XYZ file of C-alpha atoms in Angstrom:
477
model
C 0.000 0.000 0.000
C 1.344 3.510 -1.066
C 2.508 5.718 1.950
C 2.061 9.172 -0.382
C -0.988 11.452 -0.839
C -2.150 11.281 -4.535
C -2.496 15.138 -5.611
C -2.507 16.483 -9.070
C -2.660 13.260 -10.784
C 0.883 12.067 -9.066
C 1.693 10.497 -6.210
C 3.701 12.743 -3.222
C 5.025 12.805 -0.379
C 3.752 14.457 2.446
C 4.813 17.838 3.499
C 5.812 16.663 7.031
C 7.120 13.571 5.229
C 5.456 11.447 8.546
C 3.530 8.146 8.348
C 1.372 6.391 10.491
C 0.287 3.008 10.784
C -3.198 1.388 10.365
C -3.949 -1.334 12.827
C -6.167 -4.322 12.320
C -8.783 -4.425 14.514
C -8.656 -7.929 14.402
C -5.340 -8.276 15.588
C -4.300 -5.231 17.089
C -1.099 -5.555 14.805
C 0.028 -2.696 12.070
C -1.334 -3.357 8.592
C -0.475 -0.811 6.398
C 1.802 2.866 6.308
C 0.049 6.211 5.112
C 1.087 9.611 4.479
C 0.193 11.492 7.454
C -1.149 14.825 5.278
C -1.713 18.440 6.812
C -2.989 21.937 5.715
C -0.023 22.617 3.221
C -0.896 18.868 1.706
C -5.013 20.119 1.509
C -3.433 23.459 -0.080
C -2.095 21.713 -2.269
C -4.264 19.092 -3.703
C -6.845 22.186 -3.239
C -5.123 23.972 -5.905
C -4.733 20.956 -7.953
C -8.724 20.128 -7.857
C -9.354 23.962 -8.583
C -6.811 24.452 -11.658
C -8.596 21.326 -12.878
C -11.951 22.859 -12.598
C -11.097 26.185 -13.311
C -8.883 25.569 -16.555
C -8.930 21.448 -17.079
C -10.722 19.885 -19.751
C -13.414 17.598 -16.743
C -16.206 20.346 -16.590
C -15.586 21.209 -20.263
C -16.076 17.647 -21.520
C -19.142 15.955 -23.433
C -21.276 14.661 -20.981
C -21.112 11.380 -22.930
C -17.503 11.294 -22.502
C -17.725 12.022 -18.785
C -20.135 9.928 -18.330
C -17.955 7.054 -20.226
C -14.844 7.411 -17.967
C -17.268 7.745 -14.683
C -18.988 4.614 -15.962
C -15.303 3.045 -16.404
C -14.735 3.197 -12.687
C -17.117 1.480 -11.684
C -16.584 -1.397 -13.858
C -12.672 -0.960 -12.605
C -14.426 -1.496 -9.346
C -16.014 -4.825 -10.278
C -12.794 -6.127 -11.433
C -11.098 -5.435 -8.791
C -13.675 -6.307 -6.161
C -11.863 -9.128 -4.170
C -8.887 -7.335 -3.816
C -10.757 -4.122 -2.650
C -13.269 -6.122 -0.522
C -9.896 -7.532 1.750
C -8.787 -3.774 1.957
C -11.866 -2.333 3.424
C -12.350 -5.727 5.803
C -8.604 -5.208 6.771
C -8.797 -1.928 8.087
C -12.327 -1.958 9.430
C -13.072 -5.155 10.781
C -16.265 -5.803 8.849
C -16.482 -9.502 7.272
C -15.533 -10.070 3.968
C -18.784 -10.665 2.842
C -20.154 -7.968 3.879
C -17.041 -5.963 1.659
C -16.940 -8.246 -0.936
C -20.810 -9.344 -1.653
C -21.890 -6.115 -0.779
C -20.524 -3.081 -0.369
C -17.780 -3.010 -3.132
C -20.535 -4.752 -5.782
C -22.932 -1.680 -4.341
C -20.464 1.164 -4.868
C -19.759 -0.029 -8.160
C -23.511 0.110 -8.929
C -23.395 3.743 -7.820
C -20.474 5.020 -10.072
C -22.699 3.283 -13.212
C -25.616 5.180 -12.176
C -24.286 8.386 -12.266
C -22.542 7.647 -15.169
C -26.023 7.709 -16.793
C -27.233 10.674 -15.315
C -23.833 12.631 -16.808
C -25.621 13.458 -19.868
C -29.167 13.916 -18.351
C -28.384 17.101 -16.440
C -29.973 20.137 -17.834
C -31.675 23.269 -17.437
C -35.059 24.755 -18.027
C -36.591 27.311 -21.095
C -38.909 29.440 -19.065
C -41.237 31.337 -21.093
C -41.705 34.172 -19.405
C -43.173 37.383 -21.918
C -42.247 38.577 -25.291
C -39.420 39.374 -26.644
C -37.362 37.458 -24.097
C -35.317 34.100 -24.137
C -35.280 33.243 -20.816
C -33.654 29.270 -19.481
C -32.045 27.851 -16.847
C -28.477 26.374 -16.846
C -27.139 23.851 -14.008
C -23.647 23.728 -13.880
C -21.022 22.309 -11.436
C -20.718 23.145 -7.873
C -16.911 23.403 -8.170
C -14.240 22.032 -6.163
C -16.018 19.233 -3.553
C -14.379 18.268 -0.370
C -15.971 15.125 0.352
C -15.135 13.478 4.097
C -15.999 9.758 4.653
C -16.431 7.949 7.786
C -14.687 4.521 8.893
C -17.900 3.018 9.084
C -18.719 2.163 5.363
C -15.007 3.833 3.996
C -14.954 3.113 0.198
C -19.134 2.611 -0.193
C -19.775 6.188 1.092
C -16.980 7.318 -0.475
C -18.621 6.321 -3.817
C -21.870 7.966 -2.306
C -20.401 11.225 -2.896
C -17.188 11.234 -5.504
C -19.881 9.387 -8.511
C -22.459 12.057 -8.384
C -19.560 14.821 -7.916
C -17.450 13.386 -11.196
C -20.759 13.350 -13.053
C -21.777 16.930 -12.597
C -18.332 17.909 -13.721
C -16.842 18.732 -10.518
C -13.075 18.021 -8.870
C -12.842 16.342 -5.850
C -10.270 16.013 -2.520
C -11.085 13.534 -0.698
C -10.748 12.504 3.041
C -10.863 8.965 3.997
C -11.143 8.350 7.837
C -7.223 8.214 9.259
C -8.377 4.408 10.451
C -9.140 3.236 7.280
C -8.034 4.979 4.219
C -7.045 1.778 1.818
C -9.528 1.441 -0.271
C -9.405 5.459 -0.933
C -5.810 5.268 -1.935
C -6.736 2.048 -4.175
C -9.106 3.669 -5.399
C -6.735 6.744 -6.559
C -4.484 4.229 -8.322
C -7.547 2.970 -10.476
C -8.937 6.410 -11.138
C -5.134 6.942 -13.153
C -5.789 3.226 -14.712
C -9.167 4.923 -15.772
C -8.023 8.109 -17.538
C -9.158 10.942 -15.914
C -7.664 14.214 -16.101
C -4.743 14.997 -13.436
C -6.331 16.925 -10.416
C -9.759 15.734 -11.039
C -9.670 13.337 -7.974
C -7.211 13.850 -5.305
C -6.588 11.848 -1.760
C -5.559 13.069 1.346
C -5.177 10.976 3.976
C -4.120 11.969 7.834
C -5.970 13.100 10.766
C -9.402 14.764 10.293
C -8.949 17.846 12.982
C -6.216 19.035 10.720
C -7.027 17.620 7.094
C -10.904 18.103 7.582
C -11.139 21.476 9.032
C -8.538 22.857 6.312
C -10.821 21.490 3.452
C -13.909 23.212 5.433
C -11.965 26.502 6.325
C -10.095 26.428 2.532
C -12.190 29.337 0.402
C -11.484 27.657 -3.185
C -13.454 24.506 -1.570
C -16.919 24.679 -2.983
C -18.910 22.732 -1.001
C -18.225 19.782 1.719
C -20.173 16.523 1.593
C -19.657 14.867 4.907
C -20.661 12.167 6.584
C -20.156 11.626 10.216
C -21.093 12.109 13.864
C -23.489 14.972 14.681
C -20.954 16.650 17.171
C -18.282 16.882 13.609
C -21.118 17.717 11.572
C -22.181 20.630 14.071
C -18.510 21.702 14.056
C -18.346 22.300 10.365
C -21.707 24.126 9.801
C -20.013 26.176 12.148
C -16.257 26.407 10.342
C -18.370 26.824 6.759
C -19.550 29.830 8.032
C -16.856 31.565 7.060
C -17.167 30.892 3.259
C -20.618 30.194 3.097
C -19.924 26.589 1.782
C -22.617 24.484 -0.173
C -22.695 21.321 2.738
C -24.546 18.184 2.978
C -24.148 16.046 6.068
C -25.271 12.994 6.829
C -24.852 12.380 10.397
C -25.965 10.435 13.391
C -28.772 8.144 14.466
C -30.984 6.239 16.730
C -33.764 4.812 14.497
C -36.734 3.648 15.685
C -37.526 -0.216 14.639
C -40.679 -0.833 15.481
C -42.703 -4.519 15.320
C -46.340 -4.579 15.457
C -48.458 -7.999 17.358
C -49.580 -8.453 13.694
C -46.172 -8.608 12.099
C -44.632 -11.676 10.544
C -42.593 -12.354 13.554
C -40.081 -14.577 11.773
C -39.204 -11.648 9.486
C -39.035 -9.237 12.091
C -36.479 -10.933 14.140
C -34.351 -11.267 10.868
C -34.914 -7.915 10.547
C -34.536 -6.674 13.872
C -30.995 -8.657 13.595
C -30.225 -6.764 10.450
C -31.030 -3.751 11.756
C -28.425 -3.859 14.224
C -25.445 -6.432 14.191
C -24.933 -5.781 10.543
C -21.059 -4.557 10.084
C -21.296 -4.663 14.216
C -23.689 -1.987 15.192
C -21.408 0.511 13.038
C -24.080 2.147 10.859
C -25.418 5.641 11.149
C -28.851 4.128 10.180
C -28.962 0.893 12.598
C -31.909 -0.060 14.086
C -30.698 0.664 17.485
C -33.758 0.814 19.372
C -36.761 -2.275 18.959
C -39.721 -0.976 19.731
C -42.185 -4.124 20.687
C -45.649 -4.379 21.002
C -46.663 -6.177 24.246
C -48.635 -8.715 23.224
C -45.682 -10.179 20.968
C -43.063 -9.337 23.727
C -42.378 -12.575 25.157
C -42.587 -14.892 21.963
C -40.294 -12.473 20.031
C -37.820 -11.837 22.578
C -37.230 -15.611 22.641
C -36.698 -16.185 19.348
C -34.814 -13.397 19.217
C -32.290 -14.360 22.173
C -32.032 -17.768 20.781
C -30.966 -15.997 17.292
C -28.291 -13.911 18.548
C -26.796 -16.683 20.600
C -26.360 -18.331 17.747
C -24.191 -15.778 16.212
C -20.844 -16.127 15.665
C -18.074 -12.686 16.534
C -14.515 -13.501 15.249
C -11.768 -13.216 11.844
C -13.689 -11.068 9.801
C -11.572 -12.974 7.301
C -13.674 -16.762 8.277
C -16.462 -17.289 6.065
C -18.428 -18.691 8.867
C -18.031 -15.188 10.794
C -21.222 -13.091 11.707
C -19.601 -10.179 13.784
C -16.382 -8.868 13.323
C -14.459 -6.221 15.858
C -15.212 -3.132 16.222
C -12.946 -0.578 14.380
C -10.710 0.572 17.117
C -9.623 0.425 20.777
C -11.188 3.236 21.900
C -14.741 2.146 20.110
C -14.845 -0.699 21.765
C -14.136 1.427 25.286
C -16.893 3.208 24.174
C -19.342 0.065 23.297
C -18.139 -1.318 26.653
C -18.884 1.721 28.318
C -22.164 2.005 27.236
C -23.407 -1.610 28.616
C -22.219 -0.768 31.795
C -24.590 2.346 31.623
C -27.372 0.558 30.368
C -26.865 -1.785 33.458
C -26.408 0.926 36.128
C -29.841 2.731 34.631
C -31.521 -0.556 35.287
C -31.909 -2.306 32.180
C -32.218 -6.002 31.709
C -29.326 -7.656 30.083
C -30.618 -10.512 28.564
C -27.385 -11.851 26.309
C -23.966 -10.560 25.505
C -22.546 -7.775 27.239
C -18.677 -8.960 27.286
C -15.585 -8.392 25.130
C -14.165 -11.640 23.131
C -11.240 -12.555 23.799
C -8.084 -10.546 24.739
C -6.692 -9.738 21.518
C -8.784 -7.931 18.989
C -11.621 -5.639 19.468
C -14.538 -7.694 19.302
C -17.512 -7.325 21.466
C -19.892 -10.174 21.934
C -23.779 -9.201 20.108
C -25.566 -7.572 23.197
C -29.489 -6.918 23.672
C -30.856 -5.020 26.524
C -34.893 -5.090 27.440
C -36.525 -3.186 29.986
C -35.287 -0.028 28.459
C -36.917 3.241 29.015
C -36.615 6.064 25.977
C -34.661 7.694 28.233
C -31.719 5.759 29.512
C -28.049 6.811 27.576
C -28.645 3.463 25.829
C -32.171 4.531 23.636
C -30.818 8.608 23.260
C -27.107 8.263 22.609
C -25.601 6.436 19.466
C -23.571 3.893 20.636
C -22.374 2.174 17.085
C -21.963 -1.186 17.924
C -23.295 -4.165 18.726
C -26.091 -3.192 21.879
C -29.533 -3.494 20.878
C -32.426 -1.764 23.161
C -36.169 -3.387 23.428
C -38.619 -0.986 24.511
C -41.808 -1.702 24.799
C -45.516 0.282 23.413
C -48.887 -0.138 23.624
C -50.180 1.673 20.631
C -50.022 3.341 16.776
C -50.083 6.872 18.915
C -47.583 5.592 21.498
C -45.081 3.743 19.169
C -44.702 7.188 16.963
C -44.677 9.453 19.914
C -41.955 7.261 21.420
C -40.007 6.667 17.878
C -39.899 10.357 17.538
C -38.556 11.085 20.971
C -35.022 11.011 19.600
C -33.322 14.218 18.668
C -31.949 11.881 15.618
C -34.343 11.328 12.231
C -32.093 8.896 9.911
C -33.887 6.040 9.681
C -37.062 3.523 10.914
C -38.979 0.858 9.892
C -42.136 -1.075 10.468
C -43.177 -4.114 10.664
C -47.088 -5.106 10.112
C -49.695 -7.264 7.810
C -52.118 -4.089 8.162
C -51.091 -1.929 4.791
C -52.815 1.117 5.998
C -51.267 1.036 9.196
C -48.025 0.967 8.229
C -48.822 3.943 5.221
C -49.854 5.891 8.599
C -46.777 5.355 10.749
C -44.483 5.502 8.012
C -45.820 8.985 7.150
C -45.869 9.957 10.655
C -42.349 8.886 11.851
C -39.842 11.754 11.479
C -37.167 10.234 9.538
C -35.486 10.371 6.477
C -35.878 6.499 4.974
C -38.722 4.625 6.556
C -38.803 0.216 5.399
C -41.976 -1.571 5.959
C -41.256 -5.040 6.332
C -37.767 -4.769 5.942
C -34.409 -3.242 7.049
C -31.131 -1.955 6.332
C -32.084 -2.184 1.981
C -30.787 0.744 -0.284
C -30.315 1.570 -3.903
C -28.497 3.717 -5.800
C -31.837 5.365 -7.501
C -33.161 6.366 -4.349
C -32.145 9.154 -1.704
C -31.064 9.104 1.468
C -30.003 11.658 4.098
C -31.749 12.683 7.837
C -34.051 14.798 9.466
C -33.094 16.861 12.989
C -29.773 16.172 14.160
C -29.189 13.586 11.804
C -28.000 15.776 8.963
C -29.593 17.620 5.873
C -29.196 17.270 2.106
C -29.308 13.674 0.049
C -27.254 11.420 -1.292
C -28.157 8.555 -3.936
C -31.085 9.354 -6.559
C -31.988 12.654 -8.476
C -31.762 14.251 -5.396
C -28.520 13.223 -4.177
C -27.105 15.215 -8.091
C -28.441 18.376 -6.936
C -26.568 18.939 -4.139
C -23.490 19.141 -6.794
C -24.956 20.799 -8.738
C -26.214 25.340 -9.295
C -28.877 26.327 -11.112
C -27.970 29.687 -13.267
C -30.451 31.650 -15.024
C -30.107 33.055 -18.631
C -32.183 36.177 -19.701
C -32.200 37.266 -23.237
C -33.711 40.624 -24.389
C -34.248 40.218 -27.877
C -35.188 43.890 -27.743
């Protein structure tokens, strides 16, 4: 793995010419040397991304050529998918399904669908009186900082950089400092691709110096981050200064609520989904189970019996459900938070522990007796630690699903069609599944309510946000 920033089409070293390793979470053992970047490194790939905008051939280009080159990296994607799959699972812990069957497949699917919506962006003729030619023209946003998470590094990634090449924009972008090997793969295959020098650049490092330069930086356009609430709250305020386009897509604590009429079998799948997929670490898990008390007893046993059954280990062992946790001090943190569940008086019904001694895996943990407002149903924990809490209505599960200052995500689970229309439209949250959890694709949009972000990603309406509408007036006098 390259230890050097990729900037301007080439690969350099870093200012401060420092490294730092990434660990395996697995392991707890080094797996890989970066370039540890800094402000003059983000000044410089900065300039690169804005002399490719400003005077490179990407924004300038047919459409149908963009589009052709954004389409090819995606299919680099696909062919590469096994080796990028072990990357991401290296550095993050997740399984390699999960990378490989999943994620890698699903980011590839992202960079072919804005591909096709390169030459598909267009403006307006607005007639509006004689002797006037009056249209609208969108155009490129610009330069696009774009700042991933560790949770989903190279899939989120794709989230943003696809829709961002297809516009016509230049990126820089910020992988996580835990797991940036994908990113930097990634750079090597956007060369193998073609694409103009400066039109993608990587900067890896720490995000209190790399991030906050790209937000502070005034040739930075807009930022598209995704993160916790506390970051995302940090850079509204450091965008300030510029007046930066931003979408963020931050935090959660969805509500996943199961009706007495539900198919229970499905629901406990889907309550498992919901929350031990990639361990807990998803912005949109369904962290607390809402359960209506006539099915409490029969579901909680089949789902205690289910997560028993799973097995935490090498995310690397095809027969592995849960993987570690990303880092030491998230698994202090998951840790920390079942001892607060316990001391607020929750009922630990199975898990609870870490595995092992070497590695940071925590065993799959589910709390009942919870109260809406114990740490464990207001804070995001990401990991493992599911909360049951129980209702005993339509009015009471919405009231309590909305009692979160979070709106990512929800879902519900009923036979009654109509019922689940009405809570779906009533639950503040920015994707609602009925019947299902944890499904996305690239044609449709996602992003939060509250203090889980604002703006889209995916879809027509994840485009716009890279995207400024101009107007033209003519007077033909």
């Amino acid at each position: 793995m390259r230890s050097e920033l990729f900037i301007g089409g080439t690969w350099q070293a870093p200012a401060s010419g420092e490294t730092y390793a990434i660990v395996n979470p697995a392991t707890e053992e080094p797996c890989a040397t970066v370039a540890r970047g800094d402000e003059r490194d983000v000044d410089r790939a900065v300039a690169a991304a804005r002399r490719a905008f400003d005077e490179g051939p990407w924004p300038r280009m047919s459409p149908h050529e963009r589009g052709r080159l954004v389409w090819r990296l995606g299919e680099l994607l696909t062919e590469h998918v096994d080796e990028l799959a072990r990357l991401e699972s290296l550095c993050t812990g997740k399984t390699l399904f999960d990378s490989g069957k999943i994620e890698i497949p699903f980011a590839a699917e992202v960079f072919r669908y804005y591909a096709g919506w390169a030459s598909k962006i267009h403006g307006e003729t607005v007639p509006v009186r004689e002797g006037a030619l009056t249209f609208t023209l969108r155009q490129p946003v610009g330069v696009v900082g774009a700042i991933v998470p560790w949770n989903f590094p190279f899939l989120l990634a794709a989230w943003k950089v696809a829709p961002a090449l297809a516009a016509g924009n230049t990126v820089v972008l910020k992988p996580a400092s835990q797991t940036p090997l994908t990113a930097l793969r990634f750079a090597e295959l956007v060369q193998e691709a073609g694409l103009p020098e400066g039109v993608v650049n990587v900067v890896t490092g720490p995000g209190a110096r790399v991030g906050l330069a790209l937000v502070r930086d005034p040739r930075v356009d807009k930022i598209a981050f995704t993160g916790s609430t506390e970051v995302g709250k940090q850079i509204m305020r450091e965008a300030a200064g510029t007046l930066k386009r931003l979408s963020l897509e931050l935090g959660g604590k969805s509500p996943n609520i199961v009706f007495a009429d539900a198919d229970l079998d499905a629901a406990v799948r889907g309550a498992m989904t919901g929350i031990f997929y990639n361990k807990g670490e998803v912005c949109a898990a369904g962290s607390r189970l809402f359960l209506e008390a006539p099915i409490h007893d029969a579901f909680m046993a089949r789902l205690t019996e289910r997560v028993k059954g799973l097995k935490v280990g090498d995310p690397f062992d095809r027969t592995t459900r849960i993987g570690p946790v990303v880092s030491r001090q998230q698994l202090e943190t998951v840790l920390g938070y079942i001892e607060a569940g316990q001391r607020e008086g929750a009922r630990l019904v199975t898990g609870g522990r870490r595995v092992g001694t070497r590695g940071y895996f925590v065993e799959p943990t589910v709390f009942d007796g919870v109260t809406n407002r114990m740490r464990i149903a207001r804070e995001e924990i990401f990991g493992p630690v599911l909360a049951v809490i129980p209702f005993t209505s339509v009015e009471d599960a919405v009231a309590q699903g909305n009692d979160t200052p979070y709106g990512l995500a929800a879902a519900v689970w009923t036979r009654d069609v109509a019922k689940a229309i009405r809570v779906a439209r009533a639950l503040r949250a920015g994707t609602v599944w009925v019947n299902a959890y944890n499904l996305y694709d690239a044609a449709l949009p996602f992003g939060g309510f509250k203090e889980s972000g604002f703006g889209r990603e995916l879809g027509a309406a994840g485009l716009e946000h890279y995207t400024e509408v101009k107007t033209v007036w003519v007077d033909l006098g």
